[in-house]
Short mmCIF file of C-alpha atoms in Angstrom, two decimals:
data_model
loop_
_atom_site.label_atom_id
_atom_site.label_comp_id
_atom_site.label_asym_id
_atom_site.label_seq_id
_atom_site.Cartn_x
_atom_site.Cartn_y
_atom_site.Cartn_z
CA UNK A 225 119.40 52.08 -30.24
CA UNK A 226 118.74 52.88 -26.71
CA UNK A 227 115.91 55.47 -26.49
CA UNK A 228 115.00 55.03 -22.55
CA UNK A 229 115.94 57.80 -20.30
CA UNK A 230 118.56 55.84 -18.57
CA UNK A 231 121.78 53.68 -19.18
CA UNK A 232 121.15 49.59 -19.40
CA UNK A 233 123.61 47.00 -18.16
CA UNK A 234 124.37 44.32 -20.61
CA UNK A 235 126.95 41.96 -21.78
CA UNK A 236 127.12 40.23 -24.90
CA UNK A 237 129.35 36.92 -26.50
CA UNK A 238 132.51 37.84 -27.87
CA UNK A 239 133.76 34.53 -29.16
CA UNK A 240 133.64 32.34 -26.23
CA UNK A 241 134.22 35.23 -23.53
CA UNK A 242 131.12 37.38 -22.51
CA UNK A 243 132.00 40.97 -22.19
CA UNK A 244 130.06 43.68 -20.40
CA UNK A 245 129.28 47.13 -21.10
CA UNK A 246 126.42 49.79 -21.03
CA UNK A 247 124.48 51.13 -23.56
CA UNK A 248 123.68 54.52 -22.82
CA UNK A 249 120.23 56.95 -24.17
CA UNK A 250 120.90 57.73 -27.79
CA UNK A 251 123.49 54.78 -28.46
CA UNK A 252 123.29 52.21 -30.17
CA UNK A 253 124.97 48.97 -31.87
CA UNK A 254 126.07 48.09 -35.21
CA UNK A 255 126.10 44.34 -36.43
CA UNK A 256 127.02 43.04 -39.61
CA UNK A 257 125.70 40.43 -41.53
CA UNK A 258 126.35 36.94 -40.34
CA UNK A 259 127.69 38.12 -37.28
CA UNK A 260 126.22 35.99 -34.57
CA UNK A 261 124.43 38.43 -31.35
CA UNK A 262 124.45 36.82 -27.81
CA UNK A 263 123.17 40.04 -26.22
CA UNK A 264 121.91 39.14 -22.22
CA UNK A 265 120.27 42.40 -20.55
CA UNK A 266 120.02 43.00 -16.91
CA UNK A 267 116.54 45.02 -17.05
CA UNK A 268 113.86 46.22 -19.39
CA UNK A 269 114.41 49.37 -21.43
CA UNK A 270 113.43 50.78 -24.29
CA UNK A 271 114.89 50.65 -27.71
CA UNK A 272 114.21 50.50 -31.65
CA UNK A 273 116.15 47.63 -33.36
CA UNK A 274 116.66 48.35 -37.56
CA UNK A 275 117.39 45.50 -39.78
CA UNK A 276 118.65 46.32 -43.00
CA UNK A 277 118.65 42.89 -45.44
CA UNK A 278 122.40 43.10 -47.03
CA UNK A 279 120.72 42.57 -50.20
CA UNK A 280 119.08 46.05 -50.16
CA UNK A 281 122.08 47.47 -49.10
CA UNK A 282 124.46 45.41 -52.21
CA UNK A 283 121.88 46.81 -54.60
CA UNK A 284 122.56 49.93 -53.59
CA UNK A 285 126.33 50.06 -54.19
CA UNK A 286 126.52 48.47 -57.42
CA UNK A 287 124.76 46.26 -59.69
CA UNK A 288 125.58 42.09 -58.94
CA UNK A 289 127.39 43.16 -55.41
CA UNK A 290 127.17 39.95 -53.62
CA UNK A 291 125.55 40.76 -50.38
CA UNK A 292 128.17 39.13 -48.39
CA UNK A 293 130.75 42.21 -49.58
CA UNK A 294 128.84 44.51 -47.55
CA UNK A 295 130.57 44.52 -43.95
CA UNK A 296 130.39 46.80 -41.18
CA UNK A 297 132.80 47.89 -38.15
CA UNK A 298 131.00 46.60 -35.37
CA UNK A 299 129.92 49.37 -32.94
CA UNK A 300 128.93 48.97 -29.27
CA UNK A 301 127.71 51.72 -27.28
CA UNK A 302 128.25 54.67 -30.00
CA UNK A 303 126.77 57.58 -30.34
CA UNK A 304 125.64 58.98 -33.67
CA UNK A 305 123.45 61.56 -33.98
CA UNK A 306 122.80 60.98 -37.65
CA UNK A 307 121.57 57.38 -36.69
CA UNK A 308 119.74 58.83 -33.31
CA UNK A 309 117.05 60.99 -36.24
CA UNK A 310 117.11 58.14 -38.74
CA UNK A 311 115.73 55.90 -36.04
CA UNK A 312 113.57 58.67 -34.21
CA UNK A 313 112.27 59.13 -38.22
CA UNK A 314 111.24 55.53 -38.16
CA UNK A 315 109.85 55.32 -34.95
CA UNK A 316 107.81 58.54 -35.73
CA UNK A 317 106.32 56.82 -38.82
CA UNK A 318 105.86 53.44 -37.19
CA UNK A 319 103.72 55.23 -34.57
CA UNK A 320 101.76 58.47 -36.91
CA UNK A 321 98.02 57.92 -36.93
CA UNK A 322 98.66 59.29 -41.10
CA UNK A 323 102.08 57.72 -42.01
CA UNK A 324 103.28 59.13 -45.08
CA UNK A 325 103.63 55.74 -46.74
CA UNK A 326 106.21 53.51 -48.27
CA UNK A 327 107.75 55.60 -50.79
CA UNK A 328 108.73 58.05 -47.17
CA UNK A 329 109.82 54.65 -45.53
CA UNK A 330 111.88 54.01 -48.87
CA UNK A 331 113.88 57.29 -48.57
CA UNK A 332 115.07 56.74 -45.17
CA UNK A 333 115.70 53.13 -45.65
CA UNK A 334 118.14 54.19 -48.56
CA UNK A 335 119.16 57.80 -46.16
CA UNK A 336 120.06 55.54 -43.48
CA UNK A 337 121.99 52.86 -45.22
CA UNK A 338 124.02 54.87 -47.20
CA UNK A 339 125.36 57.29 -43.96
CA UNK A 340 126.38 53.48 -42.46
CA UNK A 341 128.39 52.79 -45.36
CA UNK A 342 129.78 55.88 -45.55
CA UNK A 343 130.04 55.86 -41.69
CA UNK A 344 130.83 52.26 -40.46
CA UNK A 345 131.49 49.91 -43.94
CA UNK A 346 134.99 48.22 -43.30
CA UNK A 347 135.59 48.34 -47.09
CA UNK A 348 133.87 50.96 -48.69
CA UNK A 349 132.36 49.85 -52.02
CA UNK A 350 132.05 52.67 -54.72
CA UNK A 351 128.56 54.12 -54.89
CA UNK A 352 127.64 54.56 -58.72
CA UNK A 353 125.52 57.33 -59.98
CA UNK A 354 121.93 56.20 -59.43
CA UNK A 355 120.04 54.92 -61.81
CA UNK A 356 117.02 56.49 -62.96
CA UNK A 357 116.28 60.13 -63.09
CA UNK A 358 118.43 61.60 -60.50
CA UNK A 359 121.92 62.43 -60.77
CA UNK A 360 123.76 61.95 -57.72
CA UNK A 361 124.31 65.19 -56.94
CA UNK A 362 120.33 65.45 -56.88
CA UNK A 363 120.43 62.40 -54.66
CA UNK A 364 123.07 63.32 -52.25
CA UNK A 365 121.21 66.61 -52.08
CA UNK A 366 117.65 65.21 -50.93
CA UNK A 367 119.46 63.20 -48.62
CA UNK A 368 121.00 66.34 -47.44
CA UNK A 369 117.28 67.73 -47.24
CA UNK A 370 116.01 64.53 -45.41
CA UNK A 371 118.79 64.24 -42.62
CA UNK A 372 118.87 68.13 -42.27
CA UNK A 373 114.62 67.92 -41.33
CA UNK A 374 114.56 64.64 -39.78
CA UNK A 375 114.04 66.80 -36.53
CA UNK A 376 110.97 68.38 -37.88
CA UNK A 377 109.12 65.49 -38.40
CA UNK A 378 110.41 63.75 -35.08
CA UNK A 379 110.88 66.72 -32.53
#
């Protein structure tokens, strides 16, 4: 995600042809797994990269998911304000003097992989009840609570 004050030139490999393209503030780009990333930039800028391993986001989904079942749409240049606070939430924690730990960390990790698979997954797998103590109506609801005052935490 781009999170400079201005738009950055860049191209990328698309097969054997290199494309070009900008990548304005606030955008970003979605890669799946596997997929290789030949990005060439034309100037500094600023920007927060998230990895998600696809075995994290499998075990989310269902039990014995293969990791290689999770696939995204790949996105270039979109804008996705939903994204924008998850990563202005990590950056925020990455940078507080009194982070507010892993088990904070945790909850957007699992916030912010579930909107992409809602969001971007080319097949969406099924997304069981969770297991444990919340019911996934309590779950969808702190993510609810989470997304809704991400911009509280990172004005």
């Amino acid at each position: 995600m781009c999170t400079g004050e201005r738009p950055i030139s860049f191209g990328w490999r698309d097969g054997k042809r290199w494309r070009e393209g900008a990548l304005n503030p606030g955008e970003f780009h979605l890669l799946t797994h596997g997929q290789l990333n030949t990005p060439r930039w034309r100037q500094t800028f600023d920007e927060i990269t998230l990895v998600l391993d696809p075995r994290f986001v499998a075990g989310l989904v269902e039990d014995g998911l293969r990791a290689d079942r999770i696939e995204f749409a790949t996105q270039r240049s979109t804008r996705d304000a939903v994204v924008a606070r998850y990563a202005e939430g990590f950056r925020s924690e990455l940078a507080a003097d009194l982070p507010n730990g892993s088990l904070y960390a945790d909850t957007l990790t699992i916030g912010f992989a579930l909107h992409l698979l809602s969001r971007y997954a080319v097949a969406k797998p099924k997304i069981p009840s969770p297991r444990g103590k919340l019911s996934s109506l309590r779950l969808r609801a702190v993510v609810d609570f989470v997304q809704s005052h991400l911009d509280e935490i990172c004005p």
